[in-house]
mmCIF file of C-alpha atoms in Angstrom:
data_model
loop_
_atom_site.group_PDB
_atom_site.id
_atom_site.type_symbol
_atom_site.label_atom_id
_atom_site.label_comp_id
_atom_site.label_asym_id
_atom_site.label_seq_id
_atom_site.Cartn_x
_atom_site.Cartn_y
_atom_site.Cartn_z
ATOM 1 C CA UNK Y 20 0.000 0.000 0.000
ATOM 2 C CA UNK Y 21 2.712 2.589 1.079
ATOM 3 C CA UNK Y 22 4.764 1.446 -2.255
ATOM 4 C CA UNK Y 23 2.220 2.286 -4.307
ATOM 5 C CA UNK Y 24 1.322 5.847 -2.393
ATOM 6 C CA UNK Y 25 4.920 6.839 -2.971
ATOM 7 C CA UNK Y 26 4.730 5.811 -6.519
ATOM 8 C CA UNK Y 27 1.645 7.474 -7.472
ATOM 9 C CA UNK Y 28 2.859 10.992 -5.374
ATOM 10 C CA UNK Y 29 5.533 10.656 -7.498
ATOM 11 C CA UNK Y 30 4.520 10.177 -10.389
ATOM 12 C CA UNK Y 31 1.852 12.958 -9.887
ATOM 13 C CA UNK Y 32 3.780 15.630 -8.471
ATOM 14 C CA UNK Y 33 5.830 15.521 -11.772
ATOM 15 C CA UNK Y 34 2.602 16.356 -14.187
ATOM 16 C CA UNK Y 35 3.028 19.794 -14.955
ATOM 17 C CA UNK Y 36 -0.456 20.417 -15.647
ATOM 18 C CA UNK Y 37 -1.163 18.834 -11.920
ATOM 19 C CA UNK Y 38 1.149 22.233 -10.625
ATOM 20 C CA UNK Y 39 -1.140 24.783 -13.295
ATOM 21 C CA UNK Y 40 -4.501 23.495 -12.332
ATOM 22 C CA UNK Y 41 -4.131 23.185 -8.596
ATOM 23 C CA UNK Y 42 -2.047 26.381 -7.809
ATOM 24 C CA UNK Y 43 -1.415 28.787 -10.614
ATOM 25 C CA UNK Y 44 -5.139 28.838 -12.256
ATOM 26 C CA UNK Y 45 -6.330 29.479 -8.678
ATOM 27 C CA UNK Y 46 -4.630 32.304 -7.814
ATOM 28 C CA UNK Y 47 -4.776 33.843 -11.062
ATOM 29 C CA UNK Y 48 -8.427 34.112 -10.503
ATOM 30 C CA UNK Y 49 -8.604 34.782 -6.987
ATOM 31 C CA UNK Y 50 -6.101 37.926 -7.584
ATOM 32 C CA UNK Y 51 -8.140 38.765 -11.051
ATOM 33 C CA UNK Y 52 -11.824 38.966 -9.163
ATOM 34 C CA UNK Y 53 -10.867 40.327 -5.943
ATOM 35 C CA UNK Y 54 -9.136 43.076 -8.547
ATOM 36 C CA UNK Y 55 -12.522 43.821 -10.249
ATOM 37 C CA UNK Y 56 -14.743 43.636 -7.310
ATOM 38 C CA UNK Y 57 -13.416 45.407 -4.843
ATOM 39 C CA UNK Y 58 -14.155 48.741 -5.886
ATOM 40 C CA UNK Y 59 -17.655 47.191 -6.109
ATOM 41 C CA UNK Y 60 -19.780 49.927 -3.544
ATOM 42 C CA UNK Y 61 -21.607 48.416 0.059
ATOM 43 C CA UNK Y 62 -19.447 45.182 -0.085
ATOM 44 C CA UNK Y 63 -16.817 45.209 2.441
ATOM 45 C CA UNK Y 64 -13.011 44.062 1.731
ATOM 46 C CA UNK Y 65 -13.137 41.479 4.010
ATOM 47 C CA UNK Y 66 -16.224 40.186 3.018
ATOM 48 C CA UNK Y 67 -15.410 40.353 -0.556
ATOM 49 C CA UNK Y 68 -12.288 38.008 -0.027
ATOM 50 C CA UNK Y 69 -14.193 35.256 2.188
ATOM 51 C CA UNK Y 70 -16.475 34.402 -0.718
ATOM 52 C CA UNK Y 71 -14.134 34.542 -3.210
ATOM 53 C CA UNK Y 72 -11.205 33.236 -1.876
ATOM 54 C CA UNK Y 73 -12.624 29.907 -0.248
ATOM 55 C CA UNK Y 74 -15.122 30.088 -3.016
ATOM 56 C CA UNK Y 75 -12.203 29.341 -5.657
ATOM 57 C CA UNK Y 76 -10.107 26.946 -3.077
ATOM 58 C CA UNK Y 77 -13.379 24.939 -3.336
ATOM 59 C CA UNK Y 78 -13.821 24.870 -6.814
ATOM 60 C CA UNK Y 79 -10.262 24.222 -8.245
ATOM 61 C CA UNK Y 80 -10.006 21.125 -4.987
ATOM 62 C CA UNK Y 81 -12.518 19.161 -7.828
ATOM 63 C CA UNK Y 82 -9.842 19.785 -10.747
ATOM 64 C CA UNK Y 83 -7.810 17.095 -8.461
ATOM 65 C CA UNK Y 84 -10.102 14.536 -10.348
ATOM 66 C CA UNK Y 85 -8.424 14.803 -13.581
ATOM 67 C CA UNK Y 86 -5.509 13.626 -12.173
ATOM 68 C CA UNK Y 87 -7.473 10.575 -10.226
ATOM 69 C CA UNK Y 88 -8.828 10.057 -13.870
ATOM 70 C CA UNK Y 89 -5.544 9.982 -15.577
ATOM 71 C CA UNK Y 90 -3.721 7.539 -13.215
ATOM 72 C CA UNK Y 91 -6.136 5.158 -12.937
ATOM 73 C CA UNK Y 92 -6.999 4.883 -16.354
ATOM 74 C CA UNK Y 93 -3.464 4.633 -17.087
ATOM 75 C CA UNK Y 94 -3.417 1.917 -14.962
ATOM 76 C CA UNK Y 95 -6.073 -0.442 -16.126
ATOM 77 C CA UNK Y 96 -4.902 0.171 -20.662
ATOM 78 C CA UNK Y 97 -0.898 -0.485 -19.871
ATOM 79 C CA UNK Y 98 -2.345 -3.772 -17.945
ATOM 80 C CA UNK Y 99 -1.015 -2.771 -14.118
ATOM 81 C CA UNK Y 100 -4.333 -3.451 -12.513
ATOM 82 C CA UNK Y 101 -4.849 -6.961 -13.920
ATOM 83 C CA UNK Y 102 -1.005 -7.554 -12.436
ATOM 84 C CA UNK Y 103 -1.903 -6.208 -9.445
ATOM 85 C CA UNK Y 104 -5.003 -7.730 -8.538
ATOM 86 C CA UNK Y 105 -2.599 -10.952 -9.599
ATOM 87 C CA UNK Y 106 -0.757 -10.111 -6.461
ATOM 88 C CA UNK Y 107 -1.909 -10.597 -1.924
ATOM 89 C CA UNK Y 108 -2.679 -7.204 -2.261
ATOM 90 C CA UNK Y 109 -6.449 -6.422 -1.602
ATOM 91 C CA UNK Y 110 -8.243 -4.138 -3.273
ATOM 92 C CA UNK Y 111 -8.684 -1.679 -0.121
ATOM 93 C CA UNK Y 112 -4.641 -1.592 0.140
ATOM 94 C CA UNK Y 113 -5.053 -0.465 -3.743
ATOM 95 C CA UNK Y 114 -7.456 2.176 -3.090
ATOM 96 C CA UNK Y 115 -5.965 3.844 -0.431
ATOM 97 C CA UNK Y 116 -2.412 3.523 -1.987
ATOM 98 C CA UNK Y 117 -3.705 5.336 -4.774
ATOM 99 C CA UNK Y 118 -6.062 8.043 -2.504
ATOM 100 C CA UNK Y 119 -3.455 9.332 -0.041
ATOM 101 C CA UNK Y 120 -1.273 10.857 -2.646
ATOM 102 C CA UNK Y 121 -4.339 12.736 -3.735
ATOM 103 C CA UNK Y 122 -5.639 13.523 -0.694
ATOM 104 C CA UNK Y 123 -2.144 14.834 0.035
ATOM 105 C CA UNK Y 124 -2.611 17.388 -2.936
ATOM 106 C CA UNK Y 125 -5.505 18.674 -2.411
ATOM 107 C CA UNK Y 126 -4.576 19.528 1.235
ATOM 108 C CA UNK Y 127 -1.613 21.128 0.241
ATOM 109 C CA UNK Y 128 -3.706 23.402 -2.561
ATOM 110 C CA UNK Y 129 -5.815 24.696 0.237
ATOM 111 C CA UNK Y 130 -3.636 25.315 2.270
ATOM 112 C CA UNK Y 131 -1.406 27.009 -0.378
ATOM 113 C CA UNK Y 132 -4.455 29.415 -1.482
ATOM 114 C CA UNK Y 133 -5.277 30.503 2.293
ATOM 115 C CA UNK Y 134 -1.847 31.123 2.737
ATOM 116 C CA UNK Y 135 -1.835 33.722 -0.177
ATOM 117 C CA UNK Y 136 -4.811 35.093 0.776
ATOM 118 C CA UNK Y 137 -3.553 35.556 4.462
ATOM 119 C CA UNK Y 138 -0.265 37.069 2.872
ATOM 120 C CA UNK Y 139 -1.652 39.491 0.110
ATOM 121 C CA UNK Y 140 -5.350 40.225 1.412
ATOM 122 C CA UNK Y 141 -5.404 39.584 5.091
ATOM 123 C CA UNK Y 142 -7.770 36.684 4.669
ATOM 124 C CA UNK Y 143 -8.864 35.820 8.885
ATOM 125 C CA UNK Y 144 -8.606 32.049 9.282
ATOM 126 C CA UNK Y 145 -10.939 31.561 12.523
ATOM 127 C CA UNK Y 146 -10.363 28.694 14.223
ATOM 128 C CA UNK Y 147 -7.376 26.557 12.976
ATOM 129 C CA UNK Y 148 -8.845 23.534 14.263
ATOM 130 C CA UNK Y 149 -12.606 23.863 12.487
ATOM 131 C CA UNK Y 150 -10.665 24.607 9.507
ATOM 132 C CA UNK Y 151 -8.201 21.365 8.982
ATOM 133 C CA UNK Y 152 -11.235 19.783 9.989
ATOM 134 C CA UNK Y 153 -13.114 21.129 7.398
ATOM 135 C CA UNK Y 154 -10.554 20.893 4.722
ATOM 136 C CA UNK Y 155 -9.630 17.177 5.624
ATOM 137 C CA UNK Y 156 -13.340 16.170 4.794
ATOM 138 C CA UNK Y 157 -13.270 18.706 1.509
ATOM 139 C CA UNK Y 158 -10.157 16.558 0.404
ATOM 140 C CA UNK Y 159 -12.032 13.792 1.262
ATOM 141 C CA UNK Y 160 -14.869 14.703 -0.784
ATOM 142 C CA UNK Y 161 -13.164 15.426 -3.699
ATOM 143 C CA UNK Y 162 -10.801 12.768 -4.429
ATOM 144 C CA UNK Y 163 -13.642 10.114 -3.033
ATOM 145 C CA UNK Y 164 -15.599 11.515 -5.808
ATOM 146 C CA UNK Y 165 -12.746 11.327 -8.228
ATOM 147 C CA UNK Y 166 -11.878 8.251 -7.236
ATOM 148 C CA UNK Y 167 -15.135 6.796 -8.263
ATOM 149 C CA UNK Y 168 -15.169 8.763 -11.000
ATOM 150 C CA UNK Y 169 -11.744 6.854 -12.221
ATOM 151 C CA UNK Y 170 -13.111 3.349 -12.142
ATOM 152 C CA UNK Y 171 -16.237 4.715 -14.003
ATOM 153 C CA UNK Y 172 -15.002 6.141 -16.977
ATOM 154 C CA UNK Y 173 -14.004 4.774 -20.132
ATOM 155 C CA UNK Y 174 -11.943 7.239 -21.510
ATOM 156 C CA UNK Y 175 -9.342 10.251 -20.102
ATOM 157 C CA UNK Y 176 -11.600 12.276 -22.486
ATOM 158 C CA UNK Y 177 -14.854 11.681 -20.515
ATOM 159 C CA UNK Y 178 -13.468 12.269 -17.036
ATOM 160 C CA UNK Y 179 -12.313 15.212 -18.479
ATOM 161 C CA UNK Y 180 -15.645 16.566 -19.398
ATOM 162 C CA UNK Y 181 -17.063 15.227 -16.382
ATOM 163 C CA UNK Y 182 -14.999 17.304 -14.181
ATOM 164 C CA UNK Y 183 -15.472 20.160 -15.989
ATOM 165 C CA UNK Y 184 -19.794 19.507 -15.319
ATOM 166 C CA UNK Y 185 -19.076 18.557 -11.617
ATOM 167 C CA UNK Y 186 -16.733 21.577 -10.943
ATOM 168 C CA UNK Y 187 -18.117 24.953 -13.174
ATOM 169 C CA UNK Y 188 -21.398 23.473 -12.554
ATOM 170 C CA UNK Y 189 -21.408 23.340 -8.836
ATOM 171 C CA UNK Y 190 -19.285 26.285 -8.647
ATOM 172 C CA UNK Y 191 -22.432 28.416 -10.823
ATOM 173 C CA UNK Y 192 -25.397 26.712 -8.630
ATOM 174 C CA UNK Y 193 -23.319 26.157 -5.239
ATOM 175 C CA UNK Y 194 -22.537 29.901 -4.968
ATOM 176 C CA UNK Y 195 -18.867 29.930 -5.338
ATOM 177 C CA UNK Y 196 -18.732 33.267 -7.834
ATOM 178 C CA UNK Y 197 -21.578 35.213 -6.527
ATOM 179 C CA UNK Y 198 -22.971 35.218 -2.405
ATOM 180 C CA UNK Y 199 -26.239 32.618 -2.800
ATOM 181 C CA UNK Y 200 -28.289 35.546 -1.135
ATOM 182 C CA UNK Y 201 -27.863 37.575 -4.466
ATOM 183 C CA UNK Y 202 -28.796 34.454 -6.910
ATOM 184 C CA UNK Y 203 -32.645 34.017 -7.795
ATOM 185 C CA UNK Y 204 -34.914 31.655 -5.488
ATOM 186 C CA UNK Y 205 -34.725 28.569 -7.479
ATOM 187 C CA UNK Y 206 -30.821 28.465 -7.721
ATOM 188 C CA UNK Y 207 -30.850 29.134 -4.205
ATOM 189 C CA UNK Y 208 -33.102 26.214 -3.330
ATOM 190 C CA UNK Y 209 -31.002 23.926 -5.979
ATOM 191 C CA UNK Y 210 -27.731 25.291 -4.064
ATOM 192 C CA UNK Y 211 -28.165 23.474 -1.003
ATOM 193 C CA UNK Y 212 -28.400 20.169 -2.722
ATOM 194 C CA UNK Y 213 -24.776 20.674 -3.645
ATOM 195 C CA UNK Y 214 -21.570 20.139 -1.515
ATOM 196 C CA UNK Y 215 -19.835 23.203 -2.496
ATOM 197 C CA UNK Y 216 -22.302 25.369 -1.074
ATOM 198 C CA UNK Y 217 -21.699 23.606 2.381
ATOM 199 C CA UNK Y 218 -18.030 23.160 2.069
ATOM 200 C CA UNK Y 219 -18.087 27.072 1.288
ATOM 201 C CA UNK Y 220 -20.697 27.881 4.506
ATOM 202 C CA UNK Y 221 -18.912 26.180 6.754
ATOM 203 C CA UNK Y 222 -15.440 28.032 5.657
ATOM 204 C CA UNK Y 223 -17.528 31.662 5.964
ATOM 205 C CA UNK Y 224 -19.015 30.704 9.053
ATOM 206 C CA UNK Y 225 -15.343 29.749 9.997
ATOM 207 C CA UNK Y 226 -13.886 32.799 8.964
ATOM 208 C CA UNK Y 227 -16.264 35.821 8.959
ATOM 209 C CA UNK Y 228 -18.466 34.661 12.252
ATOM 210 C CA UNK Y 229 -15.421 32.751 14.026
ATOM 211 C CA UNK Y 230 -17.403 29.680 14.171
ATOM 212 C CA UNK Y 231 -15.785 26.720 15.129
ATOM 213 C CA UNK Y 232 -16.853 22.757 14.784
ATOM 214 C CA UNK Y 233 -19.932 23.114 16.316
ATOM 215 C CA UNK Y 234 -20.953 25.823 13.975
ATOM 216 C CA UNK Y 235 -20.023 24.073 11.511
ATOM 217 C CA UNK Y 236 -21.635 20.337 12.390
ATOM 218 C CA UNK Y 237 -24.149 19.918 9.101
ATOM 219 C CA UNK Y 238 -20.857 20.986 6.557
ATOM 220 C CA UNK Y 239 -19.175 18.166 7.888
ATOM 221 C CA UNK Y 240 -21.833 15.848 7.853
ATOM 222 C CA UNK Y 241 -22.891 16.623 4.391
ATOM 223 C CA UNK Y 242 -19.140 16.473 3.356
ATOM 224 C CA UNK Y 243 -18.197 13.477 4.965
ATOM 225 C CA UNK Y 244 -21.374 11.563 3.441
ATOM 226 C CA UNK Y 245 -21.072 12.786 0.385
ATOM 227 C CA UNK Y 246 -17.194 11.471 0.353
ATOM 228 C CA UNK Y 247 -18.290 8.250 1.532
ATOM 229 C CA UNK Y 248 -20.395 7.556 -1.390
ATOM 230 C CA UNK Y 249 -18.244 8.212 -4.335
ATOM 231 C CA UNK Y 250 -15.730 5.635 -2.038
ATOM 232 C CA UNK Y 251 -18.062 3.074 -1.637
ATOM 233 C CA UNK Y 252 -18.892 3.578 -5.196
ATOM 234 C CA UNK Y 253 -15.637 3.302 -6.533
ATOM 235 C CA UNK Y 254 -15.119 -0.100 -4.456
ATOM 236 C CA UNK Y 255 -18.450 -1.700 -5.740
ATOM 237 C CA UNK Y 256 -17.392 -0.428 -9.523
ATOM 238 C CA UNK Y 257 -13.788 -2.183 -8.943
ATOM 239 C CA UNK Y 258 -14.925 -5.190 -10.451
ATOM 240 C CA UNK Y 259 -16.203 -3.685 -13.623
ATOM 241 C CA UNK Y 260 -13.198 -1.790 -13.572
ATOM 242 C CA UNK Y 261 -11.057 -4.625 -13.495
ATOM 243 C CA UNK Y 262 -12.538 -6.766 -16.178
ATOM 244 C CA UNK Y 263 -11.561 -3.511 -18.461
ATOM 245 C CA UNK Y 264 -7.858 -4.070 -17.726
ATOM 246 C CA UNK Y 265 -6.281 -5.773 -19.948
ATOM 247 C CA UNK Y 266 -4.321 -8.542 -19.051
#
């Protein structure tokens, strides 16, 4: 299992496109639309950076599924799953050899993004402990979802696309460019069937009301059981995943 963590973070911190998506994009939009909005009148500053800040740290943490995509897909056409499940390892030890590089990523990109935003716009944290919390189960979310995702998919192409849908798409209706408060009634109803409107709730409640886990209790909930169903679905697609290896 550890073998084939330290393979796969290898292998994935050496993608070039990994390093654009996950830290340059971001911060090329966070500095771009806290640029154009904050001459915007009745918003404050700190305010302003809250929702978009967090709001884009929560949106780019689903671009860690094209990654998930790649390497598993990779895996199954050059024939390395067939060999592996060959092998005494089971296919939990597989899973989470292959999630805790990922989850590793993604934890780093947060905390990468709040650091800027603590260095260049004064971004308040709240309480440090809410907030790892909160992040570990957004991490958890996201690659559990990629991971599912991976053994899904038939082509690089189609994860892909499906990221795009699952990331612009719950960015638009989960209120990550625009305060939910502002969008019409229906998107705002539609909103809270998403996980990036509570992932992005339970950061503002963090940081602009100084909540702290208890505040915070029905983010992590939704998070955590949202996570645990795109890795229970990956496990019960393994099978059909495997057959598609070839041997």
């Amino acid at each position: 299992m550890w073998a084939i963590a330290r393979t796969e973070l290898k292998k994935t911190l050496q993608d070039k496109g990994l390093w654009f998506w996950t830290f340059i994009l971001p911060i090329i939009f966070i500095v771009g639309f806290v640029a154009i909005f904050s001459g915007t009148e009745d918003v404050e500053f700190k305010e302003l950076v809250t929702q978009i800040i967090p709001g884009y740290t929560v949106m780019f943490s689903f671009y860690i599924m094209i990654s998930i995509v790649i390497a598993f897909v990779k895996d199954r056409d050059r024939g390395m799953v067939a060999r592996i499940a060959s092998t005494p390892l089971s296919i939990r030890d597989y899973f989470i050899g292959k999630w805790i590089p990922f989850m590793v990523i993604v934890l780093l990109q947060i905390a990468v993004l709040f650091t800027f935003g603590v260095i260049v716009y004064d971004l308040p944290l709240g309480d440090p402990l809410a907030l790892v919390i909160l992040s570990f189960i957004l991490a958890f979310l996201t690659t559990g979802w990629g991971m599912a995702m991976a053994v899904l998919v038939k082509t690089e192409n189609m994860g892909l696309a499906l990221t795009q849908v699952i990331a612009l798409g719950g960015a638009l209706l989960g209120g990550l460019w625009m305060p939910v408060e502002v969008m019409p009634d229906v998107m705002q109803t539609i909103s809270r069937f998403l996980p990036q409107y509570w992932a992005l709730e339970g950061y503002k409640e963090i940081m602009l009301n100084g909540g702290g886990i208890g505040d915070i209790w029905l983010s992590l909930f939704i998070l955590l059981i949202a996570g645990a169903a795109g890795g229970i679905l990956a496990m019960l697609a393994y099978p059909h995943y495997l057959k598609q290896s070839r041997s």
